[in-house]
Short mmCIF file of C-alpha atoms in Angstrom, two decimals:
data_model
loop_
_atom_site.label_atom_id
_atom_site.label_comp_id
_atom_site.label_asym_id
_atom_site.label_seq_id
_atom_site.Cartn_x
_atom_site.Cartn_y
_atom_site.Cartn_z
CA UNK R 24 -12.13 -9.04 50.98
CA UNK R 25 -14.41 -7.42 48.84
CA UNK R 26 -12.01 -4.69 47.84
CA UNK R 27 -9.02 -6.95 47.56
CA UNK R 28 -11.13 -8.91 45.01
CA UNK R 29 -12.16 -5.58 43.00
CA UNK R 30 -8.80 -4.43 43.19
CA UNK R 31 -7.75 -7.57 42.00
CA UNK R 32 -10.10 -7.57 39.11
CA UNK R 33 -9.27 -3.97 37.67
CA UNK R 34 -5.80 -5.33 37.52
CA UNK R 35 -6.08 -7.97 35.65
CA UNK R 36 -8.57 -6.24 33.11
CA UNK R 37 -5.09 -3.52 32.88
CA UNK R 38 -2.90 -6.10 32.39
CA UNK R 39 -5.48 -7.53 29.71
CA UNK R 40 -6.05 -4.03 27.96
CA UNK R 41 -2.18 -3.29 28.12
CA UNK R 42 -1.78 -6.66 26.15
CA UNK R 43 -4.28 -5.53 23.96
CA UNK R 44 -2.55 -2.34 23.34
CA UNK R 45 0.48 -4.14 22.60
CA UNK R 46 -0.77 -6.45 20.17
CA UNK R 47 -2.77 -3.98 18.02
CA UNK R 48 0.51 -1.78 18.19
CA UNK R 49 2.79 -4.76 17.05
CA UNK R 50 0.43 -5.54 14.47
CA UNK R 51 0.51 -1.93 13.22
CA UNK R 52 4.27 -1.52 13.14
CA UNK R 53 4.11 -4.49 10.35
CA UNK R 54 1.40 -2.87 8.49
CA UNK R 55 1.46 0.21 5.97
CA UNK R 56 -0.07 2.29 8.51
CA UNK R 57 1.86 4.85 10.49
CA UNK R 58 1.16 5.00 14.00
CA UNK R 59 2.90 6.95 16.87
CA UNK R 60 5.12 4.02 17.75
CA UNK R 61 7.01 4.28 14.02
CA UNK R 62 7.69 7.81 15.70
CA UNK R 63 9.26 6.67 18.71
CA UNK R 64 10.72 3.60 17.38
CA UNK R 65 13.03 6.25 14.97
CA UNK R 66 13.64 8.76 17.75
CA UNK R 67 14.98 5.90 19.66
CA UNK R 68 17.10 4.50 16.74
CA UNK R 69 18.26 7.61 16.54
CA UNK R 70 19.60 7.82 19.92
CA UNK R 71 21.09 4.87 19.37
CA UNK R 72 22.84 5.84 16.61
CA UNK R 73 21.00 2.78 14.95
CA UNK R 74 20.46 4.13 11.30
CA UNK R 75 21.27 1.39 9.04
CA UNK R 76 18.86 -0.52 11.23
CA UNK R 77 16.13 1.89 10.79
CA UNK R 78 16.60 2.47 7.28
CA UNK R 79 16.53 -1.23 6.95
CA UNK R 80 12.83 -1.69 9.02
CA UNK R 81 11.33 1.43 7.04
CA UNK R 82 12.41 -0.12 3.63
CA UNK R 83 10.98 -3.49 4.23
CA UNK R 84 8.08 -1.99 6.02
CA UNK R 85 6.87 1.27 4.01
CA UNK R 86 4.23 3.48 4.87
CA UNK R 87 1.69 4.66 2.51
CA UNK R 88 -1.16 5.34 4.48
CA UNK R 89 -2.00 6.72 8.03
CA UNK R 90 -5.77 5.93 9.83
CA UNK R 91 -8.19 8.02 10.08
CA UNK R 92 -10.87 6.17 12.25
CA UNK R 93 -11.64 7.83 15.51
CA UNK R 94 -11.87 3.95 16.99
CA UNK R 95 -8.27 3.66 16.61
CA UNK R 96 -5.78 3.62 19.68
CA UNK R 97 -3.40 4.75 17.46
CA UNK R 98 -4.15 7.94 15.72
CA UNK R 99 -1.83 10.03 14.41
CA UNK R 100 -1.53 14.02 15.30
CA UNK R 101 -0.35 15.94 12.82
CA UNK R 102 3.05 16.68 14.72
CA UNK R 103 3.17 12.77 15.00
CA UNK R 104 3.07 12.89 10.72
CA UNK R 105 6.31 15.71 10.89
CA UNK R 106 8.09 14.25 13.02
CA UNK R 107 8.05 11.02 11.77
CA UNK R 108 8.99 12.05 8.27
CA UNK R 109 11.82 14.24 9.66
CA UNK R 110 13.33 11.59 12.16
CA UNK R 111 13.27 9.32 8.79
CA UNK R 112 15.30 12.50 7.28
CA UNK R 113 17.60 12.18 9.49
CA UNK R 114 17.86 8.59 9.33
CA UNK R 115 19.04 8.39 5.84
CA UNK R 116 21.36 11.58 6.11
CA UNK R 117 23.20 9.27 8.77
CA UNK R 118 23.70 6.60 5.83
CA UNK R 119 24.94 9.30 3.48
CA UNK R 120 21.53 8.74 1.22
CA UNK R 121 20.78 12.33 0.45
CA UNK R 122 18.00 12.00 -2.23
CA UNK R 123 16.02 10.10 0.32
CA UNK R 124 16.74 12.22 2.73
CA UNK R 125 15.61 15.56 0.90
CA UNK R 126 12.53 13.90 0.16
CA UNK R 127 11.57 13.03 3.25
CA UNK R 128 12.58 16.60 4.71
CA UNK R 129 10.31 18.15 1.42
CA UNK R 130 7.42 16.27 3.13
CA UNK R 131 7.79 18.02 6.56
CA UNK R 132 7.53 21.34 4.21
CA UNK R 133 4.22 20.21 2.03
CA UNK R 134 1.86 18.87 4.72
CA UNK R 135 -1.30 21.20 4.90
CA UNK R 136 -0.74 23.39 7.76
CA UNK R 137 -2.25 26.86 8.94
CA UNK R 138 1.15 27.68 10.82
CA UNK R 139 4.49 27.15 10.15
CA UNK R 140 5.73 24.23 12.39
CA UNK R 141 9.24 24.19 14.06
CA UNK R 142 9.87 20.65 12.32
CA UNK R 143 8.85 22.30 9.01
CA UNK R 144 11.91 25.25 9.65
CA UNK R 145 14.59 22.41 11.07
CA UNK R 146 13.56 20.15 8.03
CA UNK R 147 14.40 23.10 5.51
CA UNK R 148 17.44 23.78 7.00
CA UNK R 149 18.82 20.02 6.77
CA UNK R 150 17.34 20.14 3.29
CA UNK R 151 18.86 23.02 2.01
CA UNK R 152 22.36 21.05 3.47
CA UNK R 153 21.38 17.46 2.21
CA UNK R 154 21.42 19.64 -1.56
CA UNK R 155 24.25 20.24 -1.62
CA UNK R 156 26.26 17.32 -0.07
CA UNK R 157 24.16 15.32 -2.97
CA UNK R 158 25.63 17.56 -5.62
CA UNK R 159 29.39 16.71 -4.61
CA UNK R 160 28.33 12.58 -3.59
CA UNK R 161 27.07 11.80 -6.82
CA UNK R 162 29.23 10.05 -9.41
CA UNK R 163 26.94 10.60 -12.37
CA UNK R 164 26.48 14.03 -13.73
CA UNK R 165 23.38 14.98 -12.25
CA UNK R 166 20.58 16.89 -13.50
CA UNK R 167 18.49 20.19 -12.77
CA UNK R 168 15.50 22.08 -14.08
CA UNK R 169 16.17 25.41 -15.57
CA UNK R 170 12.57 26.15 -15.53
CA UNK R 171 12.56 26.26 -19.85
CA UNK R 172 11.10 22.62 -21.54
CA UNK R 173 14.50 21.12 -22.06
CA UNK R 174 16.67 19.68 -19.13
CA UNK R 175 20.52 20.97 -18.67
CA UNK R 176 23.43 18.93 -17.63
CA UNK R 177 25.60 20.24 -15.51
CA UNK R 178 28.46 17.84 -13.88
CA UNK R 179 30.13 18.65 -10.64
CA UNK R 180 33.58 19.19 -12.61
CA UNK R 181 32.39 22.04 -14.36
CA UNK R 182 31.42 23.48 -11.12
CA UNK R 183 34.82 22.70 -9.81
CA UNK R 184 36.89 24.43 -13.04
CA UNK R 185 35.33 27.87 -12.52
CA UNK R 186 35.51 28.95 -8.93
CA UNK R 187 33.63 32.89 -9.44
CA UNK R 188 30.97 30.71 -11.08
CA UNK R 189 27.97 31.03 -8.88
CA UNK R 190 25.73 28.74 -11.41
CA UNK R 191 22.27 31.66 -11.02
CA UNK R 192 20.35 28.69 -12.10
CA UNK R 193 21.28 26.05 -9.39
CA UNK R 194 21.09 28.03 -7.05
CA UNK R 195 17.82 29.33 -7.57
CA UNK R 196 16.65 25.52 -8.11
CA UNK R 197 18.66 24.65 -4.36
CA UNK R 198 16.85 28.22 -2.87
CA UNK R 199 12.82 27.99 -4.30
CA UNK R 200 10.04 26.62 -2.04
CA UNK R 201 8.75 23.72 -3.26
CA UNK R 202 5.28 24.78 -4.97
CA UNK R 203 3.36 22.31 -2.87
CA UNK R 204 3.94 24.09 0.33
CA UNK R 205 1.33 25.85 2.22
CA UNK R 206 0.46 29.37 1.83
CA UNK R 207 1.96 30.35 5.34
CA UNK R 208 4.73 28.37 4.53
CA UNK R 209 5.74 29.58 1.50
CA UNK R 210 5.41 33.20 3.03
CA UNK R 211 7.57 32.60 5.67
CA UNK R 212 10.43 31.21 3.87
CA UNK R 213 9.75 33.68 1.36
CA UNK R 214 10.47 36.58 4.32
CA UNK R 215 13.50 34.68 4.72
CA UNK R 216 14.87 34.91 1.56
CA UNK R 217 13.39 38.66 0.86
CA UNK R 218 14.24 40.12 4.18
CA UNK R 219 17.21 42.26 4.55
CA UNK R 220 17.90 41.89 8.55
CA UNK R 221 20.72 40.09 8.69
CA UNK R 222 21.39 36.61 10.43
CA UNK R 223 21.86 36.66 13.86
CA UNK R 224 22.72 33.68 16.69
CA UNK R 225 20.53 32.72 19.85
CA UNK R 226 17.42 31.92 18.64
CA UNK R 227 16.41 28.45 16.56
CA UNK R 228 15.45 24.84 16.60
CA UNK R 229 16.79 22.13 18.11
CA UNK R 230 18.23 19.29 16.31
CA UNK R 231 14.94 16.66 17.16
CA UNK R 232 11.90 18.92 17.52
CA UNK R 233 9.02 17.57 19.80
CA UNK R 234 6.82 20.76 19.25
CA UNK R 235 5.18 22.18 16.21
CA UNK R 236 4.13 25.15 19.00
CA UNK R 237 4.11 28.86 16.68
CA UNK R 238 5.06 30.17 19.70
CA UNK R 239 8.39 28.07 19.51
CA UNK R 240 8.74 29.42 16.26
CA UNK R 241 11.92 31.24 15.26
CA UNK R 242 12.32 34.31 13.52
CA UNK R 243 12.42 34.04 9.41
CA UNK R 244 16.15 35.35 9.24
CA UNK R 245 17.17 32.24 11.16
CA UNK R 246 16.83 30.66 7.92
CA UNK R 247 19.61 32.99 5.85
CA UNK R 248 22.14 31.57 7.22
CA UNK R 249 21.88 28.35 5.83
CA UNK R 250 20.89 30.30 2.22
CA UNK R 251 23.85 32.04 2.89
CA UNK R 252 25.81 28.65 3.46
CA UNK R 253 24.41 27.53 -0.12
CA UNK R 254 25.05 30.66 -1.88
CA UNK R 255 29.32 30.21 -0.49
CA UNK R 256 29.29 26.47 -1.69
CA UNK R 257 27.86 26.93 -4.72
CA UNK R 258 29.93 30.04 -5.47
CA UNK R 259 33.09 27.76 -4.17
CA UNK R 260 33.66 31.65 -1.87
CA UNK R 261 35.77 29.86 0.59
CA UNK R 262 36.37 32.88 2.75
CA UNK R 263 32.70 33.87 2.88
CA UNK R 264 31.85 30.13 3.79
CA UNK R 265 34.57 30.48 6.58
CA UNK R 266 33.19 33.64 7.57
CA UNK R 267 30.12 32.42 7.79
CA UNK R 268 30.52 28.97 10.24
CA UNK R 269 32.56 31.51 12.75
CA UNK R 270 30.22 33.95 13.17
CA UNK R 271 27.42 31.71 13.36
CA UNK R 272 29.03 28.18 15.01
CA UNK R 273 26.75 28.90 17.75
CA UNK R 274 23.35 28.89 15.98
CA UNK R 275 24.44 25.98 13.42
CA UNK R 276 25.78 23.91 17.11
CA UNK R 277 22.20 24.81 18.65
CA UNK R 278 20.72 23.58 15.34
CA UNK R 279 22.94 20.11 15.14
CA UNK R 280 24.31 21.09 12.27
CA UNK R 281 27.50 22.03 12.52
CA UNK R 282 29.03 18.51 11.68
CA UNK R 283 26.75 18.99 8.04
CA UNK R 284 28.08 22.17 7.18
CA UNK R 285 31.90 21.51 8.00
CA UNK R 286 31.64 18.10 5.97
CA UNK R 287 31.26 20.70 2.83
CA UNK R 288 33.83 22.54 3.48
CA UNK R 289 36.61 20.10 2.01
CA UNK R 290 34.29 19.86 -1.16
CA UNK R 291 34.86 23.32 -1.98
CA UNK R 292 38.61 22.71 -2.51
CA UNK R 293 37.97 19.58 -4.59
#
């Protein structure tokens, strides 16, 4: 009877501390406070194919802070932080809102870190896409830095009229690590760019890391193709961007983003 009754006990006080759990996590979710249940609740979304619905619960809940107290249930690993920002990436490239999208895939890239995290290399690489379907989406003439004090304007038509114009500028501008990235960050991507191996398949991410593991991490040249894939839109070199998806459909398939790169391919011809 006596161990009936303790067993009893001990699960009720579960049942109790589960409820608990749930309550402080519901209350969290409707705070400004990420937690690892914003993670899951975008993985799951999605899955589901749900975007419009998550893009709709992350606007009218925004996070601008994450905790930092030890007596927390809910604290937040660092892969926690990537992920969630590069789930909410992928969130808004599935509503066709590319600005938000490259900025939330910039802040995979400028978190602190001592090694370079497989979200970090998957987040560039939807980045360096998202760039580029923004240039041809926009109505307005849009805008980039040419690194002097005065801004140029450059509108999507005058890409369009010259098709051996490879626009140095842009390119360089679609191409350069943001500043704010982390020293081993910045080197690897760096080794991308500089390295003359070339771009092979069978090695990469996958389209939703779970790991920032640097043993997971692939090779730099993984990352030319995708520099390659800018360099053919921007330079509207049809044949080298067709070139380019057949001899590596199998890396950008293993990657998820195969659908990404084929949606620019009509934009060359506009």
């Amino acid at each position: 009877n006596n161990a009936t009754s303790n067993m009893m006990m001990e699960v009720e006080e579960s049942k109790m501390s589960n409820k608990d759990d749930f309550e402080q996590q519901q209350q969290a979710m409707s705070s400004d406070i990420l937690t690892p249940a914003h993670v899951e609740f975008l993985q799951c979304c999605l899955l589901a194919s749900q975007y419009n619905f998550a893009r709709t619960f992350t606007a009218e809940n925004p996070i601008r802070t994450i905790s930092t107290s030890k007596s927390n249930n809910f604290l937040l690993s660092s892969e926690s932080y990537l992920r969630y920002h590069y789930f909410l990436g992928l969130i808004h490239l599935g509503c066709d809102d590319y600005t938000s999208a490259i900025s939330a895939f910039e802040t995979c890239l400028t978190v602190p870190s001592k090694i370079v995290s497989c979200v970090t290399i998957e987040a560039r690489k939807k980045m360096l896409l998202a760039e580029c379907l923004r240039l041809q989406h926009d109505d307005e003439e849009f805008y980039y830095d040419c690194g002097g004090p005065q801004q140029q304007r450059v509108s999507e038509s005058s890409i369009a009229q010259d098709s051996h114009a490879a626009h140095p500028q842009l390119i360089k501008r679609i191409l350069d690590v943001p500043n704010a990235v982390s020293s081993c960050v910045h080197r690897y991507f760096t080794s991308a760019s500089t390295s003359t191996n070339t771009a092979s398949s069978g090695s990469g991410g996958t389209n939703v890391p779970t790991s920032t593991s640097q043993s997971q991490t692939p090779p730099p040249k993984t990352i030319q193709i995708y520099e390659s894939i800018v360099k053919s839109f921007l330079s509207l070199d049809v044949k080298s961007f067709t070139t380019i998806i057949n001899n590596e459909e199998e890396q950008l398939i293993a990657d998820g983003n195969l659908g990404l790169v084929k949606q620019l391919f009509p934009l060359m011809q506009y």
